[in-house]
Coordinates of C-alpha atoms (C1' of nucleotides) in Angstrom, one line a residue:
Chain A
M272 CA 135.4 201.8 -39.2
S273 CA 132.3 203.9 -39.5
D274 CA 134.1 206.1 -37.0
D275 CA 137.0 206.4 -39.4
L276 CA 134.7 207.7 -42.1
D277 CA 133.4 210.2 -39.6
T278 CA 136.8 211.7 -39.0
V279 CA 138.0 211.5 -42.6
F280 CA 134.9 213.2 -44.0
A281 CA 134.9 215.7 -41.2
A282 CA 138.6 216.5 -41.9
L283 CA 137.8 217.0 -45.6
A284 CA 134.9 219.3 -44.9
D285 CA 137.2 222.3 -44.2
P286 CA 138.6 224.2 -47.1
T287 CA 141.8 225.1 -45.2
R288 CA 142.5 221.4 -44.6
R289 CA 141.8 220.5 -48.2
A290 CA 144.1 223.2 -49.3
I291 CA 146.8 221.8 -47.0
L292 CA 146.3 218.4 -48.5
S293 CA 146.7 219.8 -52.0
M294 CA 149.9 221.5 -51.0
L295 CA 151.2 218.3 -49.6
L296 CA 150.5 216.6 -52.9
E297 CA 153.4 218.6 -54.2
D298 CA 155.9 217.7 -51.5
D299 CA 156.4 217.0 -47.8
M300 CA 156.4 220.2 -45.9
A301 CA 157.4 221.6 -42.4
V302 CA 154.6 223.0 -40.3
T303 CA 155.8 226.6 -40.7
D304 CA 155.9 226.3 -44.4
V305 CA 152.4 224.8 -44.5
A306 CA 151.2 227.8 -42.5
E307 CA 152.9 230.4 -44.7
P308 CA 150.3 231.0 -47.4
F309 CA 147.4 231.2 -44.9
K310 CA 146.3 234.3 -43.0
I311 CA 145.4 232.4 -39.9
S312 CA 147.8 231.8 -36.9
L313 CA 150.4 229.1 -36.8
A314 CA 148.5 227.6 -33.8
A315 CA 145.4 227.2 -35.9
I316 CA 147.4 225.5 -38.6
S317 CA 148.9 223.2 -36.0
K318 CA 145.3 222.2 -35.0
H319 CA 144.3 221.6 -38.5
L320 CA 147.4 219.3 -39.0
G321 CA 146.4 217.5 -35.8
I322 CA 142.9 216.8 -37.2
L323 CA 144.4 215.6 -40.5
T324 CA 146.8 213.4 -38.6
R325 CA 144.0 211.9 -36.4
A326 CA 142.0 211.2 -39.6
G327 CA 145.1 209.4 -40.9
L328 CA 145.2 211.7 -43.9
I329 CA 148.8 212.8 -43.1
T330 CA 151.6 211.7 -40.9
Q331 CA 154.0 213.9 -39.1
E332 CA 157.6 213.1 -38.3
K333 CA 159.8 215.2 -36.2
R334 CA 163.3 215.5 -37.4
G335 CA 165.4 217.9 -35.4
R336 CA 163.2 220.8 -34.4
V337 CA 161.1 220.7 -37.6
K338 CA 158.1 218.5 -38.0
W339 CA 157.6 217.2 -41.5
C340 CA 154.1 216.6 -42.8
K341 CA 153.5 213.9 -45.3
L342 CA 150.4 213.1 -47.3
E343 CA 149.0 209.6 -46.5
P344 CA 146.5 209.0 -49.4
D345 CA 145.7 205.5 -48.3
A346 CA 143.3 206.9 -45.7
L347 CA 141.2 208.3 -48.6
R348 CA 140.6 204.8 -49.9
D349 CA 137.9 203.8 -47.5
A350 CA 136.0 207.0 -48.0
S351 CA 136.5 206.7 -51.7
V352 CA 135.2 203.1 -51.7
W353 CA 132.2 204.1 -49.6
M354 CA 131.3 206.8 -52.1
Q355 CA 131.8 204.4 -55.1
G356 CA 128.9 202.4 -53.6
F357 CA 126.6 205.2 -54.9
G358 CA 128.3 205.3 -58.3
Q359 CA 126.1 202.5 -59.7
F360 CA 123.2 204.9 -59.7
E361 CA 125.1 207.5 -61.7
P362 CA 124.8 207.5 -65.4
I363 CA 127.9 205.9 -66.8
N364 CA 130.7 208.4 -66.4
L365 CA 133.1 207.6 -69.2
D366 CA 135.2 210.6 -68.6
A367 CA 136.0 209.6 -65.1
F368 CA 136.4 206.1 -66.2
E369 CA 138.9 206.9 -68.9
R370 CA 140.9 209.2 -66.6
F371 CA 141.0 206.4 -64.1
L372 CA 142.2 204.0 -66.7
A373 CA 144.8 206.3 -68.1
R374 CA 146.2 206.9 -64.7
E375 CA 146.4 203.2 -64.0
L376 CA 148.1 202.4 -67.2
D377 CA 150.5 205.3 -66.8
A378 CA 151.4 204.4 -63.3
G379 CA 151.6 200.7 -64.0
S380 CA 154.2 200.8 -66.8
Chain B
M908 CA 132.6 225.0 -55.9
S909 CA 134.9 224.7 -53.0
D910 CA 131.9 225.7 -51.0
D911 CA 130.0 222.7 -52.4
L912 CA 132.7 220.4 -51.3
D913 CA 132.4 221.9 -47.8
T914 CA 128.7 221.1 -47.6
V915 CA 129.0 217.7 -49.2
F916 CA 131.9 216.4 -47.0
A917 CA 130.3 217.9 -43.9
A918 CA 127.0 216.1 -44.8
L919 CA 128.9 212.8 -45.2
A920 CA 130.7 213.3 -41.9
D921 CA 127.7 212.2 -39.9
P922 CA 127.0 208.4 -39.5
T923 CA 123.2 209.0 -39.3
R924 CA 123.3 210.8 -42.6
R925 CA 125.4 208.2 -44.3
A926 CA 123.0 205.5 -43.0
I927 CA 120.1 207.5 -44.5
L928 CA 121.9 207.7 -47.8
S929 CA 122.5 203.9 -47.7
M930 CA 118.8 203.3 -47.0
L931 CA 117.9 205.5 -50.0
L932 CA 120.1 203.5 -52.1
E933 CA 117.5 200.7 -51.9
D934 CA 114.5 202.9 -52.7
D935 CA 112.9 206.3 -52.4
M936 CA 111.4 206.7 -48.9
A937 CA 109.0 209.0 -47.0
V938 CA 110.5 211.0 -44.1
T939 CA 108.6 209.0 -41.5
D940 CA 109.9 205.7 -42.9
V941 CA 113.5 207.1 -43.1
A942 CA 113.2 207.9 -39.4
E943 CA 111.7 204.6 -38.3
P944 CA 115.0 202.6 -37.7
F945 CA 116.6 205.4 -35.7
K946 CA 116.2 206.1 -32.1
I947 CA 116.3 209.9 -32.5
S948 CA 113.3 212.1 -32.9
L949 CA 111.5 212.8 -36.2
A950 CA 112.5 216.4 -36.0
A951 CA 116.2 215.4 -35.8
I952 CA 115.8 213.3 -38.9
S953 CA 114.0 216.1 -40.6
K954 CA 117.1 218.3 -39.9
H955 CA 119.4 215.6 -41.3
L956 CA 117.4 215.4 -44.4
G957 CA 117.6 219.2 -44.8
I958 CA 121.3 219.0 -44.6
L959 CA 121.5 216.3 -47.2
T960 CA 119.2 218.3 -49.4
R961 CA 121.2 221.5 -49.1
A962 CA 124.3 219.4 -49.9
G963 CA 122.5 218.2 -53.0
L964 CA 122.8 214.6 -52.0
I965 CA 119.1 214.0 -52.0
T966 CA 116.0 215.7 -53.3
Q967 CA 112.6 215.9 -51.6
E968 CA 109.3 216.0 -53.4
K969 CA 106.1 216.5 -51.6
R970 CA 103.2 214.4 -52.9
G971 CA 100.1 214.7 -50.9
R972 CA 101.0 214.9 -47.2
V973 CA 104.1 212.7 -47.6
K974 CA 107.4 214.0 -48.7
W975 CA 109.5 211.5 -50.7
C976 CA 113.3 211.4 -50.4
K977 CA 115.3 210.4 -53.4
L978 CA 119.0 209.8 -53.6
E979 CA 120.9 212.2 -55.9
P980 CA 124.2 210.6 -56.4
D981 CA 125.5 213.1 -58.9
A982 CA 126.4 215.4 -56.0
L983 CA 129.0 212.9 -55.0
R984 CA 130.8 213.2 -58.2
D985 CA 132.6 216.4 -57.5
A986 CA 133.7 215.1 -54.1
S987 CA 134.7 211.9 -55.7
V988 CA 136.7 213.6 -58.4
W989 CA 138.5 215.8 -55.8
M990 CA 139.5 212.7 -53.9
Q991 CA 140.7 210.9 -57.1
G992 CA 143.3 213.7 -57.4
F993 CA 145.0 211.9 -54.6
G994 CA 144.6 208.5 -56.1
Q995 CA 147.6 208.8 -58.3
F996 CA 149.7 208.3 -55.2
E997 CA 148.0 205.2 -54.2
P998 CA 149.4 201.8 -55.2
I999 CA 147.3 200.4 -58.1
N1000 CA 144.0 199.2 -56.6
L1001 CA 143.0 196.5 -58.9
D1002 CA 140.2 195.3 -56.7
A1003 CA 138.5 198.6 -56.8
F1004 CA 139.2 198.9 -60.5
E1005 CA 137.6 195.5 -61.3
R1006 CA 134.6 196.3 -59.2
F1007 CA 134.2 199.6 -61.0
L1008 CA 134.5 197.9 -64.4
A1009 CA 132.1 195.1 -63.5
R1010 CA 129.5 197.6 -62.4
E1011 CA 129.9 199.7 -65.6
L1012 CA 129.5 196.6 -67.8
D1013 CA 126.5 195.4 -65.8
A1014 CA 124.8 198.8 -65.8
G1015 CA 125.6 199.4 -69.5
S1016 CA 123.9 196.3 -70.9
Chain C
dG215 C1' 83.5 218.3 -39.5
dC216 C1' 86.9 216.2 -37.0
dA217 C1' 90.5 213.3 -35.6
dA218 C1' 94.7 211.2 -36.9
dT219 C1' 98.9 211.4 -39.7
dC220 C1' 103.0 213.7 -41.9
dG221 C1' 106.4 216.9 -41.5
dT222 C1' 108.4 221.4 -40.1
dC223 C1' 109.3 225.3 -37.0
dA224 C1' 111.0 227.6 -32.9
dA225 C1' 113.2 227.7 -28.7
dC226 C1' 116.4 225.7 -26.1
dC227 C1' 120.6 222.9 -24.4
dA228 C1' 125.3 220.8 -24.3
dT229 C1' 129.1 220.0 -27.1
dT230 C1' 132.3 220.8 -30.8
dC231 C1' 134.7 223.8 -34.0
dG232 C1' 137.7 227.2 -35.8
dG233 C1' 139.9 230.9 -34.4
dT234 C1' 142.8 234.0 -31.2
dT235 C1' 146.5 235.2 -27.8
dG236 C1' 150.3 234.3 -24.7
dA237 C1' 153.1 231.1 -22.4
dA238 C1' 155.8 226.9 -22.6
dT239 C1' 159.0 223.4 -24.7
dA240 C1' 162.4 221.8 -27.8
dT241 C1' 166.0 222.2 -30.8
dG242 C1' 169.7 224.7 -33.4
dC243 C1' 173.2 228.4 -34.1
dT244 C1' 177.1 231.1 -32.7
Chain D
dA925 C1' 175.5 230.3 -22.3
dG926 C1' 172.2 232.7 -24.7
dC927 C1' 169.3 233.9 -28.4
dA928 C1' 166.5 232.7 -32.3
dT929 C1' 163.5 229.3 -34.5
dA930 C1' 159.8 225.6 -34.7
dT931 C1' 155.9 223.9 -32.7
dT932 C1' 152.5 223.0 -29.3
dC933 C1' 149.7 223.9 -25.1
dA934 C1' 146.1 226.3 -22.5
dA935 C1' 142.6 229.3 -21.9
dC936 C1' 139.3 231.7 -23.9
dC937 C1' 135.6 233.3 -27.5
dG938 C1' 131.7 233.2 -30.8
dA939 C1' 129.4 230.4 -34.0
dA940 C1' 127.8 226.0 -35.6
dT941 C1' 126.2 221.2 -34.6
dG942 C1' 123.1 217.5 -33.1
dG943 C1' 119.8 216.7 -30.2
dT944 C1' 115.3 217.6 -27.5
dT945 C1' 110.4 219.1 -26.8
dG946 C1' 106.1 221.3 -27.8
dA947 C1' 103.3 223.9 -30.9
dC948 C1' 101.9 224.4 -35.5
dG949 C1' 100.2 223.9 -40.7
dA950 C1' 98.8 220.5 -44.3
dT951 C1' 96.6 216.6 -45.8
dT952 C1' 93.9 212.5 -45.5
dG953 C1' 90.1 209.4 -44.1
dC954 C1' 85.9 208.3 -41.5

DNA sequence: GCAATCGTCAACCATTCGGTTGAATATGCT
DNA sequence: AGCATATTCAACCGAATGGTTGACGATTGC
């Protein structure tokens, strides 16, 4: 459990991996397509995807010869909840609160 | 900005540092007192505190010969906001929502 | 003044990390 | 069958990480 937080936060600590997650926010992608906008090698991207997978932040499903990468946002929940534990010391953040609420209402209807 | 996320997430990726943050949630502490429950050396703790400071997660103020460590939860906000961007894909999390709301009400009165 | 306490610095060590390159393994196309 | 495409594996490299120990600079109290 604490170990999960280790791997999740470590995975998030790299800008390339965060960029990959943002890309996957749009849509599921094949490994080669994930790699396309980056300057680094495909093998490096493959490693990053392995780290994201081990952290539970994405899942990879091989269909034919292409492996599809899918965002798995549930894994962020534990980390998010952990961070919220510190929120009580923040001045009340109405902006964040209202955005949160708006999203909930929008998604719920 | 993306660089900030790097250092914040990297700082959170270590269980010792997360434990330190949790301790500081209770109260401000001197470096020696922070180190007390851990088995590792004082120098190692000093390094961890340096990393947390550089990430902006704590501040350290030297008063006399003792250096006080204080939680700085604002630094978590950017990281938290970044993570919330993925929240819209989560199923509605009413538990978290209600806890959030309860804290806001409690802190606000 | 002097000894004890608080904390950091410097050098070192083993391990991990992010990257490369080249070979290997599937799978698909014709 | 044979070639191209998709992805990973393996070995390697330099830099960063988390830890240690011992010396050092401040500060406090007797």
